[in-house]
Coordinates of C-alpha atoms in Angstrom, one line a residue:
M1 CA 9.0 2.9 2.9
R2 CA 9.9 5.7 5.4
V3 CA 13.0 7.8 5.0
R4 CA 12.3 10.7 7.4
G5 CA 11.9 11.3 11.1
R6 CA 13.0 9.3 14.1
L7 CA 14.0 5.7 13.2
T8 CA 11.5 3.5 15.0
G9 CA 11.6 -0.3 14.4
G10 CA 9.3 0.1 11.4
R11 CA 11.3 2.9 9.9
R12 CA 14.6 1.0 10.3
A13 CA 13.1 -2.0 8.5
R14 CA 11.9 0.2 5.6
A15 CA 15.3 2.0 5.4
A16 CA 17.0 -1.5 5.3
A17 CA 14.6 -2.5 2.5
V18 CA 15.4 0.5 0.5
L19 CA 19.2 0.0 1.0
A20 CA 18.8 -3.7 0.0
A21 CA 17.0 -2.7 -3.2
L22 CA 19.8 -0.2 -3.9
L23 CA 22.5 -2.8 -3.5
A24 CA 20.5 -5.1 -5.8
G25 CA 20.5 -2.5 -8.5
A26 CA 16.8 -2.0 -8.4
L27 CA 16.8 1.7 -7.7
P28 CA 19.3 4.6 -8.1
P29 CA 21.0 6.2 -5.1
A30 CA 19.0 9.4 -5.5
V31 CA 16.0 7.7 -4.0
V32 CA 17.7 7.1 -0.6
L33 CA 19.0 10.7 -0.2
V34 CA 17.8 13.0 2.5
P35 CA 14.1 14.0 2.2
G36 CA 14.9 17.3 0.6
A37 CA 16.7 15.6 -2.2
A38 CA 13.9 13.2 -2.7
T39 CA 11.4 16.0 -2.8
A40 CA 13.5 17.9 -5.3
G41 CA 13.6 14.9 -7.6
A42 CA 9.9 14.5 -7.3
A43 CA 9.4 18.1 -8.3
T44 CA 11.5 17.7 -11.3
A45 CA 9.7 14.5 -12.3
G46 CA 6.4 16.1 -11.8
A47 CA 7.0 19.0 -14.1
A48 CA 4.8 17.3 -16.7
T49 CA 1.9 17.2 -14.2
A50 CA 1.9 20.9 -13.5
G51 CA -1.7 22.1 -13.1
V52 CA -2.9 18.8 -11.8
A53 CA -5.4 19.6 -9.0
A54 CA -4.7 18.3 -5.5
G55 CA -7.4 16.7 -3.5
T56 CA -10.0 18.6 -1.6
P57 CA -9.5 18.4 2.2
V58 CA -12.4 16.7 4.0
C59 CA -11.2 16.7 7.6
Q60 CA -8.0 16.5 9.6
V61 CA -7.0 13.7 11.9
R62 CA -5.7 15.4 15.1
D63 CA -5.3 12.4 17.4
D64 CA -1.6 11.9 18.1
R65 CA -2.0 8.1 18.0
L66 CA -2.8 8.3 14.3
R67 CA 0.5 9.5 12.6
E68 CA 1.3 6.4 10.6
L69 CA -2.0 5.8 8.7
S70 CA -1.8 2.9 6.2
G71 CA -5.3 1.8 5.7
M72 CA -8.8 3.4 5.6
V73 CA -12.4 2.6 4.7
A74 CA -15.4 4.8 4.7
T75 CA -18.5 3.9 6.7
D76 CA -22.0 5.4 6.9
D77 CA -21.1 7.5 9.9
G78 CA -17.4 8.1 9.3
Y79 CA -14.2 6.2 8.7
V80 CA -12.1 3.3 10.1
V81 CA -8.4 3.6 10.0
I82 CA -5.3 1.7 11.1
N83 CA -1.6 2.5 11.7
D84 CA 1.3 1.0 9.8
G85 CA 3.0 -1.5 12.2
A86 CA 3.1 1.0 15.1
D87 CA 5.7 0.3 17.7
D88 CA 3.6 2.0 20.4
E89 CA 0.9 -0.2 21.9
A90 CA -1.6 2.6 22.0
R91 CA -1.4 2.9 18.2
R92 CA -1.9 -0.8 17.5
R93 CA -5.7 -0.6 17.3
I94 CA -8.5 -0.3 14.9
F95 CA -9.7 3.3 15.1
F96 CA -13.3 4.4 14.3
L97 CA -13.6 8.1 13.4
D98 CA -16.7 10.2 12.9
Q99 CA -17.2 12.4 9.9
R100 CA -15.0 15.2 11.4
C101 CA -12.1 12.7 11.8
A102 CA -12.4 12.6 15.6
V103 CA -11.8 9.2 17.2
V104 CA -15.1 7.8 18.7
R105 CA -13.9 4.3 19.7
T106 CA -11.1 1.9 19.3
V107 CA -10.8 -1.9 19.1
S108 CA -7.7 -3.7 20.4
F109 CA -6.1 -6.8 18.8
P110 CA -6.1 -9.9 21.0
S111 CA -2.4 -10.4 20.1
R112 CA 0.3 -8.2 18.6
P113 CA -0.1 -7.8 14.8
R114 CA 3.1 -7.8 12.7
D115 CA 2.6 -5.1 10.1
T116 CA -1.0 -3.9 9.4
E117 CA -1.1 -2.2 6.0
D118 CA -4.6 -1.9 4.6
L119 CA -8.3 -2.2 5.3
A120 CA -11.3 -3.6 3.4
I121 CA -15.0 -3.6 4.3
G122 CA -17.5 -6.4 3.4
R123 CA -21.0 -6.0 2.2
D124 CA -22.2 -6.9 5.7
G125 CA -20.0 -4.3 7.4
T126 CA -17.2 -6.7 8.4
I127 CA -13.9 -5.0 8.7
W128 CA -10.9 -6.8 7.3
V129 CA -7.4 -5.8 8.5
A130 CA -4.5 -6.8 6.2
D131 CA -1.5 -7.8 8.3
I132 CA 0.6 -8.4 5.2
G133 CA 3.6 -6.0 5.4
D134 CA 7.0 -7.7 5.2
N135 CA 9.8 -5.3 4.4
D136 CA 12.4 -7.9 4.9
R137 CA 10.5 -10.6 3.0
S138 CA 11.1 -13.0 5.9
R139 CA 7.6 -13.8 7.3
Q140 CA 6.6 -17.5 7.3
T141 CA 2.9 -16.4 7.4
V142 CA 0.8 -13.3 6.8
G143 CA -2.6 -12.7 8.0
V144 CA -6.0 -11.0 7.9
W145 CA -7.9 -9.9 11.0
R146 CA -11.7 -10.2 10.6
L147 CA -13.8 -7.9 12.8
A148 CA -17.5 -8.8 12.4
P149 CA -20.2 -6.3 13.2
G150 CA -20.7 -6.0 16.9
A151 CA -17.6 -8.1 17.8
K152 CA -15.4 -7.0 20.6
Q153 CA -12.1 -8.2 19.0
P154 CA -11.0 -9.2 15.6
V155 CA -10.1 -12.8 14.7
L156 CA -6.8 -13.7 13.0
H157 CA -6.6 -15.9 9.9
R158 CA -3.1 -16.9 8.9
M159 CA -2.0 -17.6 5.3
T160 CA 1.1 -18.8 3.5
Y161 CA 2.4 -17.9 0.0
P162 CA 3.0 -20.7 -2.4
D163 CA 6.4 -19.5 -3.6
R164 CA 8.3 -17.1 -1.3
P165 CA 7.6 -14.2 1.1
H166 CA 6.3 -11.0 -0.4
D167 CA 5.9 -7.4 0.9
A168 CA 2.3 -6.3 0.4
E169 CA 0.3 -3.3 1.3
A170 CA -3.0 -3.7 -0.5
L171 CA -6.1 -5.8 0.1
L172 CA -9.4 -6.2 -1.8
L173 CA -12.5 -8.4 -1.4
D174 CA -13.9 -10.1 -4.4
A175 CA -17.7 -10.5 -5.1
S176 CA -17.8 -13.6 -2.8
G177 CA -16.0 -11.8 0.1
R178 CA -12.7 -13.6 -0.5
P179 CA -9.7 -11.5 0.4
L180 CA -7.2 -10.7 -2.4
I181 CA -3.6 -9.7 -1.6
I182 CA -1.8 -7.4 -4.0
T183 CA 2.0 -7.3 -3.5
K184 CA 3.8 -4.0 -3.3
G185 CA 6.1 -4.6 -6.2
G186 CA 8.7 -2.0 -7.0
S187 CA 9.6 -2.4 -10.7
G188 CA 6.1 -1.8 -12.2
S189 CA 4.7 -5.3 -11.7
V190 CA 2.6 -6.6 -8.8
F191 CA 1.0 -10.0 -8.1
L192 CA -2.3 -11.2 -6.9
Y193 CA -2.8 -14.0 -4.3
A194 CA -5.9 -15.4 -2.7
P195 CA -6.6 -18.3 -0.2
T196 CA -7.3 -21.7 -1.8
T197 CA -9.9 -22.7 0.8
A198 CA -12.2 -21.0 3.2
L199 CA -10.3 -19.2 6.0
R200 CA -10.4 -20.7 9.5
P201 CA -9.0 -19.1 12.7
D202 CA -7.4 -22.4 13.9
A203 CA -5.6 -23.2 10.6
T204 CA -3.0 -21.7 8.2
T205 CA -4.5 -21.5 4.7
P206 CA -2.4 -21.8 1.6
L207 CA -2.5 -18.9 -0.9
A208 CA -2.6 -19.3 -4.7
A209 CA -1.1 -17.0 -7.3
L210 CA -3.8 -15.6 -9.5
G211 CA -2.1 -13.3 -11.9
Q212 CA 0.1 -10.2 -12.5
V213 CA -0.8 -6.5 -12.8
T214 CA 1.4 -4.0 -14.6
V215 CA 1.4 -0.6 -12.9
P216 CA 0.8 2.1 -15.6
M217 CA 3.6 4.6 -16.1
T218 CA 2.9 8.2 -15.1
T219 CA 4.8 11.4 -14.4
T220 CA 2.8 12.4 -11.3
S221 CA 4.9 14.4 -8.8
N222 CA 5.4 12.6 -5.4
P223 CA 8.1 12.6 -2.7
F224 CA 9.7 9.3 -4.0
S225 CA 10.1 10.3 -7.7
F226 CA 9.8 7.4 -10.2
L227 CA 9.9 4.7 -7.4
G228 CA 6.7 6.1 -5.9
R229 CA 4.9 5.5 -9.2
A230 CA 6.0 1.9 -9.5
V231 CA 4.6 0.4 -6.3
I232 CA 1.1 -0.4 -5.0
T233 CA 0.4 0.9 -1.5
G234 CA -3.4 0.5 -1.1
A235 CA -6.6 -0.7 -2.7
A236 CA -10.4 -0.1 -2.5
S237 CA -13.7 -1.5 -3.8
A238 CA -16.6 0.7 -4.8
P239 CA -19.7 0.1 -2.6
D240 CA -21.7 -1.2 -5.6
G241 CA -18.9 -3.5 -6.7
R242 CA -18.6 -2.0 -10.1
R243 CA -15.1 -0.6 -9.7
V244 CA -11.9 -1.3 -7.8
A245 CA -9.0 1.0 -7.3
L246 CA -5.3 0.5 -6.7
R247 CA -3.1 3.3 -5.6
S248 CA 0.6 4.1 -5.7
Y249 CA 2.3 7.0 -3.9
A250 CA 1.4 9.1 -6.9
D251 CA -1.8 7.9 -8.6
A252 CA -5.0 6.0 -8.3
F253 CA -5.9 3.4 -11.0
E254 CA -9.6 2.5 -11.3
Y255 CA -10.7 -0.7 -13.0
D256 CA -14.2 -1.6 -14.1
V257 CA -15.5 -4.9 -12.8
P258 CA -18.4 -5.7 -15.2
D259 CA -19.0 -9.3 -14.2
G260 CA -17.8 -9.4 -10.6
D261 CA -14.5 -11.0 -11.5
V262 CA -12.0 -8.7 -9.7
V263 CA -9.0 -10.8 -10.7
R264 CA -9.9 -10.6 -14.4
A265 CA -10.5 -6.9 -14.2
L266 CA -7.1 -6.3 -12.7
T267 CA -5.1 -8.6 -14.9
T268 CA -6.8 -7.8 -18.3
G269 CA -8.5 -4.4 -17.8
T270 CA -7.2 -0.9 -18.7
P271 CA -7.4 1.5 -15.7
R272 CA -8.5 5.1 -15.7
I273 CA -5.9 7.2 -13.8
T274 CA -6.5 9.8 -11.2
P275 CA -3.3 11.7 -10.2
L276 CA -2.8 12.1 -6.4
P277 CA 0.0 14.6 -6.6
D278 CA 2.5 15.3 -3.8
E279 CA 0.7 13.5 -1.0
P280 CA 3.4 13.2 1.8
Q281 CA 3.3 9.4 2.0
G282 CA 0.0 8.2 0.5
E283 CA -0.8 4.6 1.5
S284 CA -4.5 4.7 2.0
I285 CA -7.5 4.8 -0.4
T286 CA -11.2 4.2 -0.1
Y287 CA -14.4 5.1 -2.0
S288 CA -16.9 7.4 -0.4
R289 CA -20.1 5.6 0.6
D290 CA -22.0 7.0 -2.5
G291 CA -19.1 5.8 -4.7
R292 CA -18.7 9.2 -6.3
S293 CA -15.3 10.1 -4.7
L294 CA -12.0 8.6 -3.9
L295 CA -10.7 9.4 -0.4
T296 CA -7.1 9.2 0.5
V297 CA -5.0 9.9 3.6
S298 CA -1.2 10.0 4.2
E299 CA 1.2 9.1 6.9
S300 CA 2.6 12.1 8.7
A301 CA 5.2 10.4 11.0
G302 CA 8.4 12.5 11.2
Q303 CA 6.5 15.6 10.0
P304 CA 5.6 17.5 13.2
S305 CA 4.0 20.4 11.3
N306 CA 1.6 18.1 9.3
R307 CA -1.5 16.3 10.5
P308 CA -3.0 13.5 8.4
T309 CA -5.8 15.0 6.3
I310 CA -8.4 13.0 4.4
L311 CA -8.5 14.3 0.8
R312 CA -11.3 13.9 -1.7
Y313 CA -10.9 13.3 -5.5
P314 CA -13.7 12.7 -8.0
A315 CA -14.0 9.1 -9.0
T316 CA -14.0 8.3 -12.7
A317 CA -17.2 7.4 -14.5
T318 CA -18.0 3.9 -15.5
G319 CA -20.7 2.1 -17.5
A320 CA -20.0 -1.3 -16.0
T321 CA -22.7 -3.3 -14.3
A322 CA -22.0 -5.2 -11.1
A323 CA -22.5 -9.0 -10.6
P324 CA -24.9 -9.9 -7.8
P325 CA -23.0 -10.3 -4.5
T326 CA -22.7 -13.7 -2.9
E327 CA -21.8 -14.5 0.7
S328 CA -20.0 -17.9 0.5
V329 CA -16.3 -18.0 0.4
G330 CA -15.4 -21.3 -1.3
P331 CA -12.1 -22.7 -2.5
V332 CA -10.3 -21.1 -5.5
A333 CA -8.6 -23.1 -8.2
P334 CA -4.9 -22.0 -8.5
T335 CA -4.3 -20.0 -11.7
A336 CA -0.9 -20.0 -13.4
A337 CA 1.0 -16.8 -13.0
R338 CA 4.4 -15.6 -14.1
P339 CA 7.1 -16.0 -11.5
A340 CA 7.3 -13.0 -9.2
A341 CA 10.7 -11.9 -10.5
N342 CA 9.7 -8.3 -11.2
E343 CA 9.4 -7.0 -7.6
V344 CA 12.1 -4.9 -6.1
G345 CA 15.3 -6.9 -6.0
G346 CA 14.2 -9.1 -8.9
A347 CA 16.0 -9.4 -12.2
G348 CA 13.1 -9.0 -14.7
G349 CA 10.6 -6.4 -15.9
R350 CA 11.7 -2.8 -15.7
N351 CA 14.7 -3.4 -13.3
W352 CA 17.2 -3.6 -16.1
P353 CA 17.3 0.2 -16.9
L354 CA 17.5 0.9 -13.2
A355 CA 20.4 -1.5 -12.7
I356 CA 22.1 0.1 -15.7
G357 CA 21.7 3.5 -14.2
A358 CA 23.0 2.4 -10.9
G359 CA 26.0 0.7 -12.6
V360 CA 26.8 3.8 -14.6
L361 CA 26.7 5.9 -11.5
L362 CA 29.1 3.5 -9.7
V363 CA 31.5 3.7 -12.6
L364 CA 31.4 7.5 -12.6
L365 CA 32.0 7.5 -8.8
G366 CA 34.9 5.1 -9.3
L367 CA 36.4 7.2 -12.0
A368 CA 36.1 10.3 -9.9
G369 CA 37.9 8.5 -7.1
V370 CA 40.7 7.5 -9.3
L371 CA 41.1 11.0 -10.7
R372 CA 41.1 12.5 -7.2
W373 CA 43.7 9.9 -6.0
R374 CA 46.0 10.7 -9.0
H375 CA 45.7 14.4 -8.3
T376 CA 46.5 14.1 -4.6
A377 CA 49.3 11.6 -5.3
R378 CA 51.3 14.0 -7.5
P379 CA 54.6 15.3 -6.1

């Protein structure tokens, strides 16, 4: 979701998505006001988080090609990052940074990706790029690009949802290396999907619904007010496999994975919350290589005075023990999940108070219009 700066194709799509959600009664008009109004609303909502420490700056990304960062992973010698569905060809690459955030090399895609939103890194160093964004919820397939160590180009694996298209911005790998897609949501509930068979570059693999995750409610200040706390914009796995983290525009939610079952951890576990206050548009999260810190970075498109800056937050402690990793990626048995009706535009979950609020506002606006007409119609 972008509401500021020049409207590129990606920004127009996100603006349309926000307007569609507004018309569906999923969010109040205040969310789609000018940036200053949104920030003011976030400041009000964040009054309860006064005193929450911001992240510690690690390094600043100064390359002008990297202004729409949506995914990041930490490596032994730096970071790997991607842009969010960049319109400019020079930005549609996998970027490798050193520990000072300087670009040291790039890898091009063999064909144009649709909307790259997150990164994950396997135990063997394989980089997974999640091409899963779908603001209009109109894609027939989504994909993951797999860049093996030493490979010159990533390989695309296409997948299809079992029910309907979803917008998603978060990717995890489970203990076997299987990719897990976490939908973005919008009303406080997100859904997990995974391929039903091993991925092949020459085939489209069906996805299975594996469960639902309820996003914890917080009051952390962020530029998108309450909406920014109800969506998932990124995910990360700790290097030792003992924890996974989901993030919103406002917070990080860490889950213990005591037996290697990431799906069970997310769907049944209780997360520990790390506030990520007032990041401009936080969509990326990763663990440091020692697992002691959470690292984040924001988009800075439309904000000429700001450069993307990697921030460090202390990771929460855990007593979980990790299951031994495996390398095979076998089929997964479909697991029953509740219908995905709680995403933005749906009719379930927490949408009803938002719809009521929007309805009340429309009634008040209508009443104001009637009163103004009656006043101006008097002789």
